Short mmCIF file of N, CA and C in Angstrom, two decimals:
data_model
loop_
_atom_site.label_atom_id
_atom_site.label_comp_id
_atom_site.label_asym_id
_atom_site.label_seq_id
_atom_site.Cartn_x
_atom_site.Cartn_y
_atom_site.Cartn_z
N MET A 1 0.82 -1.18 0.00
CA MET A 1 0.00 0.00 0.00
C MET A 1 0.87 1.26 0.00
N ALA A 2 1.95 1.27 0.76
CA ALA A 2 2.85 2.42 0.80
C ALA A 2 3.50 2.64 -0.55
N ALA A 3 3.83 1.56 -1.26
CA ALA A 3 4.44 1.69 -2.58
C ALA A 3 3.49 2.38 -3.56
N ALA A 4 2.21 2.09 -3.47
CA ALA A 4 1.23 2.71 -4.36
C ALA A 4 1.14 4.21 -4.10
N ILE A 5 1.19 4.62 -2.86
CA ILE A 5 1.10 6.04 -2.51
C ILE A 5 2.35 6.76 -3.00
N VAL A 6 3.52 6.21 -2.80
CA VAL A 6 4.76 6.82 -3.28
C VAL A 6 4.74 6.94 -4.80
N SER A 7 4.32 5.87 -5.47
CA SER A 7 4.25 5.88 -6.93
C SER A 7 3.32 6.98 -7.43
N CYS A 8 2.18 7.13 -6.79
CA CYS A 8 1.21 8.14 -7.18
C CYS A 8 1.78 9.54 -6.95
N ALA A 9 2.43 9.76 -5.81
CA ALA A 9 2.99 11.06 -5.50
C ALA A 9 4.08 11.44 -6.49
N VAL A 10 4.89 10.47 -6.88
CA VAL A 10 5.95 10.75 -7.85
C VAL A 10 5.36 11.11 -9.20
N SER A 11 4.36 10.37 -9.66
CA SER A 11 3.81 10.66 -10.98
C SER A 11 3.07 11.99 -11.00
N VAL A 12 2.40 12.39 -9.93
CA VAL A 12 1.70 13.67 -9.89
C VAL A 12 2.70 14.81 -9.93
N SER A 13 3.80 14.69 -9.20
CA SER A 13 4.78 15.77 -9.17
C SER A 13 5.52 15.90 -10.49
N CYS A 14 5.51 14.86 -11.31
CA CYS A 14 6.22 14.90 -12.59
C CYS A 14 5.37 15.48 -13.72
N LEU A 15 4.09 15.68 -13.49
CA LEU A 15 3.23 16.20 -14.55
C LEU A 15 3.55 17.67 -14.83
N GLU A 16 3.62 18.00 -16.10
CA GLU A 16 3.79 19.40 -16.48
C GLU A 16 2.40 20.00 -16.61
N SER A 17 2.26 21.26 -16.25
CA SER A 17 0.95 21.88 -16.37
C SER A 17 0.70 22.27 -17.82
N VAL A 18 -0.54 22.12 -18.22
CA VAL A 18 -0.96 22.46 -19.57
C VAL A 18 -1.54 23.86 -19.54
N GLU A 19 -1.18 24.68 -20.51
CA GLU A 19 -1.73 26.03 -20.59
C GLU A 19 -3.25 25.92 -20.69
N PRO A 20 -3.99 26.57 -19.80
CA PRO A 20 -5.44 26.39 -19.75
C PRO A 20 -6.16 27.08 -20.92
N THR A 21 -7.38 26.62 -21.18
CA THR A 21 -8.27 27.25 -22.14
C THR A 21 -9.29 28.05 -21.34
N PRO A 22 -9.45 29.34 -21.64
CA PRO A 22 -10.42 30.14 -20.88
C PRO A 22 -11.83 29.57 -21.02
N GLU A 23 -12.60 29.66 -19.94
CA GLU A 23 -13.99 29.22 -19.98
C GLU A 23 -14.87 30.45 -19.94
N SER A 24 -15.84 30.50 -20.84
CA SER A 24 -16.72 31.65 -20.97
C SER A 24 -18.05 31.37 -20.28
N THR A 25 -18.62 32.41 -19.69
CA THR A 25 -19.99 32.31 -19.18
C THR A 25 -20.98 32.82 -20.21
N VAL A 26 -20.49 33.58 -21.19
CA VAL A 26 -21.34 34.16 -22.23
C VAL A 26 -21.65 33.14 -23.32
N LEU A 27 -20.65 32.37 -23.74
CA LEU A 27 -20.81 31.42 -24.84
C LEU A 27 -20.29 30.05 -24.45
N SER A 28 -20.91 29.04 -25.00
CA SER A 28 -20.41 27.68 -24.88
C SER A 28 -20.06 27.22 -26.29
N ILE A 29 -18.77 26.93 -26.53
CA ILE A 29 -18.32 26.47 -27.84
C ILE A 29 -17.78 25.06 -27.64
N GLN A 30 -18.60 24.07 -27.98
CA GLN A 30 -18.29 22.68 -27.72
C GLN A 30 -18.07 21.91 -29.01
N PRO A 31 -16.99 21.15 -29.13
CA PRO A 31 -16.86 20.23 -30.25
C PRO A 31 -18.00 19.20 -30.17
N LEU A 32 -18.51 18.80 -31.32
CA LEU A 32 -19.60 17.82 -31.34
C LEU A 32 -19.16 16.50 -30.72
N THR A 33 -17.90 16.12 -30.96
CA THR A 33 -17.33 14.91 -30.38
C THR A 33 -15.99 15.26 -29.74
N PRO A 34 -15.50 14.44 -28.83
CA PRO A 34 -14.21 14.75 -28.20
C PRO A 34 -13.02 14.55 -29.13
N TYR A 35 -13.23 13.84 -30.26
CA TYR A 35 -12.14 13.66 -31.21
C TYR A 35 -12.70 13.44 -32.61
N VAL A 36 -11.87 13.72 -33.61
CA VAL A 36 -12.19 13.45 -35.02
C VAL A 36 -10.99 12.76 -35.65
N ARG A 37 -11.24 12.11 -36.75
CA ARG A 37 -10.16 11.45 -37.49
C ARG A 37 -9.61 12.45 -38.51
N GLY A 38 -8.32 12.68 -38.46
CA GLY A 38 -7.65 13.49 -39.46
C GLY A 38 -7.18 12.61 -40.60
N VAL A 39 -6.90 13.22 -41.73
CA VAL A 39 -6.45 12.49 -42.91
C VAL A 39 -5.11 13.05 -43.35
N GLU A 40 -4.14 12.16 -43.55
CA GLU A 40 -2.84 12.54 -44.10
C GLU A 40 -2.62 11.77 -45.38
N THR A 41 -2.36 12.50 -46.46
CA THR A 41 -2.04 11.87 -47.74
C THR A 41 -0.66 12.35 -48.19
N ALA A 42 -0.24 11.93 -49.36
CA ALA A 42 1.05 12.35 -49.89
C ALA A 42 1.08 13.85 -50.18
N THR A 43 -0.09 14.46 -50.39
CA THR A 43 -0.14 15.87 -50.77
C THR A 43 -0.75 16.80 -49.72
N SER A 44 -1.46 16.25 -48.72
CA SER A 44 -2.12 17.14 -47.77
C SER A 44 -2.41 16.45 -46.44
N SER A 45 -2.74 17.30 -45.46
CA SER A 45 -3.24 16.87 -44.16
C SER A 45 -4.50 17.69 -43.90
N ARG A 46 -5.52 17.05 -43.31
CA ARG A 46 -6.75 17.80 -43.08
C ARG A 46 -7.60 17.17 -41.99
N PHE A 47 -8.47 18.00 -41.43
CA PHE A 47 -9.49 17.51 -40.51
C PHE A 47 -10.67 18.48 -40.55
N GLN A 48 -11.77 18.01 -40.02
CA GLN A 48 -13.00 18.80 -39.99
C GLN A 48 -13.67 18.56 -38.64
N MET A 49 -14.18 19.64 -38.02
CA MET A 49 -14.83 19.50 -36.72
C MET A 49 -16.12 20.31 -36.73
N GLU A 50 -17.16 19.70 -36.17
CA GLU A 50 -18.43 20.41 -35.98
C GLU A 50 -18.49 20.92 -34.55
N PHE A 51 -18.92 22.17 -34.40
CA PHE A 51 -19.04 22.81 -33.10
C PHE A 51 -20.48 23.18 -32.83
N ARG A 52 -20.87 23.08 -31.58
CA ARG A 52 -22.16 23.59 -31.12
C ARG A 52 -21.87 24.83 -30.30
N ILE A 53 -22.46 25.93 -30.73
CA ILE A 53 -22.22 27.22 -30.07
C ILE A 53 -23.53 27.67 -29.44
N ARG A 54 -23.50 27.90 -28.14
CA ARG A 54 -24.70 28.33 -27.42
C ARG A 54 -24.44 29.72 -26.84
N ASN A 55 -25.38 30.61 -27.08
CA ASN A 55 -25.32 31.96 -26.53
C ASN A 55 -26.01 31.94 -25.17
N ASN A 56 -25.23 31.99 -24.10
CA ASN A 56 -25.76 32.00 -22.74
C ASN A 56 -26.02 33.40 -22.22
N GLY A 57 -25.70 34.41 -23.04
CA GLY A 57 -25.85 35.80 -22.63
C GLY A 57 -27.26 36.34 -22.86
N THR A 58 -27.38 37.64 -22.73
CA THR A 58 -28.67 38.30 -22.89
C THR A 58 -28.76 39.13 -24.17
N ARG A 59 -27.68 39.18 -24.93
CA ARG A 59 -27.63 39.95 -26.18
C ARG A 59 -27.36 39.01 -27.34
N PRO A 60 -27.84 39.35 -28.55
CA PRO A 60 -27.47 38.55 -29.73
C PRO A 60 -25.96 38.62 -29.94
N VAL A 61 -25.41 37.52 -30.44
CA VAL A 61 -23.99 37.45 -30.78
C VAL A 61 -23.90 37.11 -32.26
N TYR A 62 -22.92 37.71 -32.94
CA TYR A 62 -22.75 37.51 -34.38
C TYR A 62 -21.43 36.78 -34.62
N LEU A 63 -21.53 35.65 -35.32
CA LEU A 63 -20.39 34.80 -35.62
C LEU A 63 -19.87 35.12 -37.01
N ASP A 64 -18.58 35.40 -37.11
CA ASP A 64 -17.92 35.62 -38.40
C ASP A 64 -17.64 34.24 -39.00
N LEU A 65 -18.43 33.85 -40.00
CA LEU A 65 -18.30 32.52 -40.60
C LEU A 65 -17.05 32.35 -41.45
N ALA A 66 -16.43 33.45 -41.86
CA ALA A 66 -15.26 33.37 -42.72
C ALA A 66 -13.96 33.24 -41.92
N TYR A 67 -14.05 33.37 -40.61
CA TYR A 67 -12.83 33.35 -39.79
C TYR A 67 -12.84 32.15 -38.85
N ARG A 68 -11.67 31.57 -38.70
CA ARG A 68 -11.44 30.58 -37.66
C ARG A 68 -9.95 30.49 -37.41
N ARG A 69 -9.63 30.15 -36.21
CA ARG A 69 -8.23 29.99 -35.81
C ARG A 69 -8.16 28.68 -35.04
N PHE A 70 -7.20 27.84 -35.39
CA PHE A 70 -7.00 26.59 -34.66
C PHE A 70 -5.63 26.64 -34.02
N GLU A 71 -5.58 26.25 -32.76
CA GLU A 71 -4.34 26.17 -32.03
C GLU A 71 -4.11 24.72 -31.63
N LYS A 72 -2.84 24.32 -31.66
CA LYS A 72 -2.46 22.95 -31.34
C LYS A 72 -1.59 22.98 -30.09
N LEU A 73 -1.78 22.00 -29.22
CA LEU A 73 -0.98 21.91 -28.01
C LEU A 73 0.39 21.31 -28.36
N VAL A 74 1.43 22.11 -28.15
CA VAL A 74 2.81 21.70 -28.45
C VAL A 74 3.65 22.01 -27.21
N ASP A 75 4.27 20.99 -26.64
CA ASP A 75 5.09 21.16 -25.44
C ASP A 75 4.30 21.89 -24.34
N GLN A 76 3.05 21.49 -24.15
CA GLN A 76 2.16 22.00 -23.10
C GLN A 76 1.74 23.45 -23.29
N ARG A 77 1.94 24.02 -24.50
CA ARG A 77 1.53 25.40 -24.79
C ARG A 77 0.72 25.40 -26.09
N TRP A 78 -0.25 26.28 -26.16
CA TRP A 78 -1.08 26.41 -27.37
C TRP A 78 -0.34 27.24 -28.40
N GLU A 79 -0.14 26.66 -29.59
CA GLU A 79 0.56 27.32 -30.69
C GLU A 79 -0.39 27.47 -31.87
N LEU A 80 -0.26 28.57 -32.62
CA LEU A 80 -1.08 28.78 -33.80
C LEU A 80 -0.82 27.66 -34.80
N ALA A 81 -1.88 26.97 -35.22
CA ALA A 81 -1.75 25.89 -36.19
C ALA A 81 -2.34 26.30 -37.54
N ALA A 82 -3.44 27.05 -37.53
CA ALA A 82 -4.09 27.48 -38.77
C ALA A 82 -4.98 28.67 -38.47
N GLU A 83 -5.04 29.61 -39.42
CA GLU A 83 -5.89 30.79 -39.26
C GLU A 83 -6.28 31.31 -40.63
N THR A 84 -7.52 31.71 -40.77
CA THR A 84 -7.96 32.29 -42.04
C THR A 84 -7.61 33.78 -42.05
N THR A 85 -7.53 34.33 -43.25
CA THR A 85 -7.19 35.75 -43.39
C THR A 85 -8.29 36.52 -44.11
N ALA A 86 -9.50 35.99 -44.10
CA ALA A 86 -10.62 36.64 -44.78
C ALA A 86 -10.95 37.98 -44.13
N ALA A 87 -11.53 38.88 -44.91
CA ALA A 87 -11.97 40.17 -44.37
C ALA A 87 -12.99 39.92 -43.26
N PRO A 88 -12.92 40.69 -42.18
CA PRO A 88 -13.79 40.42 -41.04
C PRO A 88 -15.27 40.70 -41.31
N PHE A 89 -16.10 39.82 -40.81
CA PHE A 89 -17.55 39.95 -40.77
C PHE A 89 -18.18 40.19 -42.14
N THR A 90 -17.71 39.46 -43.14
CA THR A 90 -18.34 39.51 -44.47
C THR A 90 -19.41 38.45 -44.59
N ALA A 91 -19.33 37.39 -43.82
CA ALA A 91 -20.36 36.34 -43.76
C ALA A 91 -20.67 36.14 -42.27
N VAL A 92 -21.89 36.46 -41.89
CA VAL A 92 -22.24 36.51 -40.47
C VAL A 92 -23.44 35.61 -40.19
N ARG A 93 -23.40 34.97 -39.03
CA ARG A 93 -24.55 34.19 -38.55
C ARG A 93 -24.92 34.71 -37.17
N THR A 94 -26.19 34.99 -36.97
CA THR A 94 -26.68 35.52 -35.70
C THR A 94 -27.00 34.38 -34.74
N ILE A 95 -26.60 34.54 -33.48
CA ILE A 95 -26.93 33.58 -32.43
C ILE A 95 -27.70 34.37 -31.37
N GLN A 96 -29.00 34.14 -31.30
CA GLN A 96 -29.85 34.84 -30.35
C GLN A 96 -29.59 34.31 -28.93
N PRO A 97 -29.92 35.10 -27.90
CA PRO A 97 -29.76 34.64 -26.52
C PRO A 97 -30.53 33.34 -26.29
N GLY A 98 -29.90 32.39 -25.62
CA GLY A 98 -30.52 31.11 -25.30
C GLY A 98 -30.59 30.13 -26.46
N VAL A 99 -30.02 30.49 -27.61
CA VAL A 99 -30.09 29.65 -28.81
C VAL A 99 -28.75 28.96 -29.04
N GLN A 100 -28.82 27.74 -29.56
CA GLN A 100 -27.63 26.97 -29.92
C GLN A 100 -27.63 26.73 -31.43
N ILE A 101 -26.47 26.91 -32.06
CA ILE A 101 -26.31 26.62 -33.48
C ILE A 101 -25.17 25.63 -33.66
N SER A 102 -25.10 25.03 -34.85
CA SER A 102 -23.98 24.15 -35.20
C SER A 102 -23.28 24.71 -36.42
N VAL A 103 -21.96 24.64 -36.41
CA VAL A 103 -21.15 25.04 -37.56
C VAL A 103 -20.04 24.00 -37.74
N VAL A 104 -19.63 23.83 -38.98
CA VAL A 104 -18.55 22.90 -39.31
C VAL A 104 -17.39 23.70 -39.89
N PHE A 105 -16.19 23.49 -39.37
CA PHE A 105 -15.00 24.14 -39.88
C PHE A 105 -14.00 23.09 -40.31
N SER A 106 -13.33 23.34 -41.43
CA SER A 106 -12.32 22.44 -41.97
C SER A 106 -10.96 23.11 -41.96
N VAL A 107 -9.93 22.31 -41.81
CA VAL A 107 -8.55 22.79 -41.88
C VAL A 107 -7.82 21.89 -42.87
N VAL A 108 -7.11 22.52 -43.82
CA VAL A 108 -6.36 21.77 -44.84
C VAL A 108 -4.96 22.36 -44.93
N HIS A 109 -3.97 21.49 -44.91
CA HIS A 109 -2.57 21.88 -45.10
C HIS A 109 -2.05 21.16 -46.34
N THR A 110 -1.49 21.93 -47.28
CA THR A 110 -0.87 21.34 -48.46
C THR A 110 0.60 21.12 -48.17
N ARG A 111 1.05 19.89 -48.33
CA ARG A 111 2.45 19.57 -48.05
C ARG A 111 3.37 20.40 -48.94
N GLY A 112 4.46 20.84 -48.34
CA GLY A 112 5.42 21.65 -49.07
C GLY A 112 5.16 23.14 -48.95
N SER A 113 3.97 23.54 -48.49
CA SER A 113 3.70 24.97 -48.29
C SER A 113 4.15 25.35 -46.89
N SER A 114 4.38 26.63 -46.69
CA SER A 114 4.86 27.07 -45.38
C SER A 114 3.70 27.36 -44.42
N SER A 115 2.47 27.39 -44.93
CA SER A 115 1.35 27.67 -44.04
C SER A 115 0.89 26.40 -43.32
N PHE A 116 0.52 26.55 -42.10
CA PHE A 116 -0.08 25.49 -41.29
C PHE A 116 0.88 24.31 -41.07
N GLU A 117 2.15 24.57 -40.86
CA GLU A 117 3.13 23.50 -40.69
C GLU A 117 2.83 22.58 -39.52
N LEU A 118 2.17 23.08 -38.47
CA LEU A 118 1.85 22.23 -37.33
C LEU A 118 0.81 21.17 -37.69
N ILE A 119 0.17 21.33 -38.84
CA ILE A 119 -0.83 20.34 -39.26
C ILE A 119 -0.20 19.33 -40.23
N GLU A 120 1.08 19.50 -40.53
CA GLU A 120 1.79 18.51 -41.37
C GLU A 120 1.52 17.11 -40.83
N HIS A 121 1.67 16.96 -39.53
CA HIS A 121 1.28 15.73 -38.83
C HIS A 121 0.06 16.10 -38.01
N VAL A 122 -1.09 15.68 -38.47
CA VAL A 122 -2.37 16.19 -38.00
C VAL A 122 -2.73 15.74 -36.58
N ARG A 123 -2.20 14.64 -36.14
CA ARG A 123 -2.56 14.10 -34.83
C ARG A 123 -2.18 15.07 -33.72
N GLY A 124 -3.09 15.27 -32.75
CA GLY A 124 -2.79 16.13 -31.62
C GLY A 124 -4.03 16.67 -30.95
N LEU A 125 -3.81 17.55 -29.97
CA LEU A 125 -4.89 18.19 -29.23
C LEU A 125 -5.02 19.63 -29.75
N TYR A 126 -6.25 20.03 -30.07
CA TYR A 126 -6.52 21.33 -30.67
C TYR A 126 -7.62 22.06 -29.90
N ARG A 127 -7.71 23.36 -30.17
CA ARG A 127 -8.85 24.16 -29.77
C ARG A 127 -9.08 25.18 -30.88
N ALA A 128 -10.30 25.65 -30.99
CA ALA A 128 -10.63 26.66 -32.00
C ALA A 128 -10.88 27.99 -31.30
N ARG A 129 -10.59 29.05 -32.01
CA ARG A 129 -10.97 30.39 -31.55
C ARG A 129 -11.77 31.01 -32.67
N LEU A 130 -12.94 31.50 -32.34
CA LEU A 130 -13.83 32.08 -33.33
C LEU A 130 -13.85 33.59 -33.19
N ARG A 131 -14.29 34.28 -34.23
CA ARG A 131 -14.43 35.73 -34.18
C ARG A 131 -15.92 36.01 -33.99
N LEU A 132 -16.23 36.66 -32.88
CA LEU A 132 -17.62 36.93 -32.50
C LEU A 132 -17.76 38.39 -32.10
N ALA A 133 -18.95 38.93 -32.30
CA ALA A 133 -19.20 40.33 -31.94
C ALA A 133 -20.63 40.51 -31.47
N TYR A 134 -20.89 41.65 -30.85
CA TYR A 134 -22.24 41.98 -30.39
C TYR A 134 -23.00 42.80 -31.42
N ASN A 135 -22.38 43.07 -32.56
CA ASN A 135 -23.08 43.74 -33.66
C ASN A 135 -22.63 43.09 -34.97
N PRO A 136 -23.48 43.14 -36.02
CA PRO A 136 -23.16 42.41 -37.25
C PRO A 136 -21.93 42.93 -37.99
N GLY A 137 -21.54 44.18 -37.76
CA GLY A 137 -20.37 44.73 -38.42
C GLY A 137 -19.06 44.37 -37.74
N GLY A 138 -19.12 43.82 -36.53
CA GLY A 138 -17.93 43.37 -35.83
C GLY A 138 -17.17 44.43 -35.06
N THR A 139 -17.73 45.63 -34.91
CA THR A 139 -17.00 46.68 -34.22
C THR A 139 -17.04 46.54 -32.69
N ASP A 140 -18.03 45.80 -32.17
CA ASP A 140 -18.14 45.56 -30.73
C ASP A 140 -17.86 44.07 -30.50
N GLN A 141 -16.58 43.71 -30.54
CA GLN A 141 -16.22 42.28 -30.49
C GLN A 141 -16.34 41.69 -29.09
N VAL A 142 -16.71 40.41 -29.08
CA VAL A 142 -16.74 39.63 -27.85
C VAL A 142 -15.29 39.46 -27.40
N PRO A 143 -15.00 39.57 -26.10
CA PRO A 143 -13.62 39.41 -25.64
C PRO A 143 -13.03 38.06 -26.08
N VAL A 144 -11.74 38.07 -26.39
CA VAL A 144 -11.06 36.88 -26.89
C VAL A 144 -11.24 35.69 -25.95
N GLU A 145 -11.18 35.92 -24.65
CA GLU A 145 -11.30 34.80 -23.71
C GLU A 145 -12.66 34.11 -23.77
N ASP A 146 -13.66 34.75 -24.37
CA ASP A 146 -14.98 34.15 -24.53
C ASP A 146 -15.16 33.46 -25.88
N SER A 147 -14.12 33.39 -26.68
CA SER A 147 -14.25 32.90 -28.06
C SER A 147 -13.56 31.56 -28.32
N TYR A 148 -13.09 30.88 -27.26
CA TYR A 148 -12.39 29.61 -27.42
C TYR A 148 -13.33 28.41 -27.26
N SER A 149 -13.08 27.40 -28.08
CA SER A 149 -13.80 26.14 -27.92
C SER A 149 -13.15 25.31 -26.83
N ARG A 150 -13.84 24.31 -26.40
CA ARG A 150 -13.24 23.30 -25.54
C ARG A 150 -12.24 22.52 -26.41
N PRO A 151 -11.16 22.02 -25.85
CA PRO A 151 -10.19 21.26 -26.62
C PRO A 151 -10.79 19.96 -27.18
N PHE A 152 -10.19 19.50 -28.28
CA PHE A 152 -10.59 18.23 -28.91
C PHE A 152 -9.36 17.60 -29.51
N ALA A 153 -9.42 16.30 -29.72
CA ALA A 153 -8.29 15.57 -30.28
C ALA A 153 -8.52 15.24 -31.74
N VAL A 154 -7.43 15.24 -32.50
CA VAL A 154 -7.46 14.77 -33.89
C VAL A 154 -6.57 13.52 -33.90
N THR A 155 -7.14 12.41 -34.38
CA THR A 155 -6.43 11.15 -34.48
C THR A 155 -6.16 10.85 -35.94
N GLU A 156 -5.36 9.83 -36.19
CA GLU A 156 -5.10 9.42 -37.58
C GLU A 156 -5.86 8.15 -37.89
#
């Protein structure tokens, strides 16, 4: 019994802390599943994730459908893995208070390109960050800490 306690204490003290993902009270951004299967071919790597976004606030929230940012956990820190560069708030979806919507976002990396190198090997732990605002033009943006999804895994 003493050996089990020592073993447990040693393994707990050896764990490195993972950079946390902020939790929002205004929005819930949940992956539909805890993991998805990524695809790696000779020419590309890709994955797709569906998110359920619930507006827990009292004001409508506007989702920029053309923007998404994916971060990958690397050495216990979140690193930029992929981000779109579309003009802000050109395609918008309204999320009314108390309403939940679903959206699907895809990430594709073409081998040999310098963009999205962390997706070269697609397997890993990810989170998404969305661009959200309290007005359709995007000038009153939701704070960044309220725009992160819960983490999800991509497997091969």
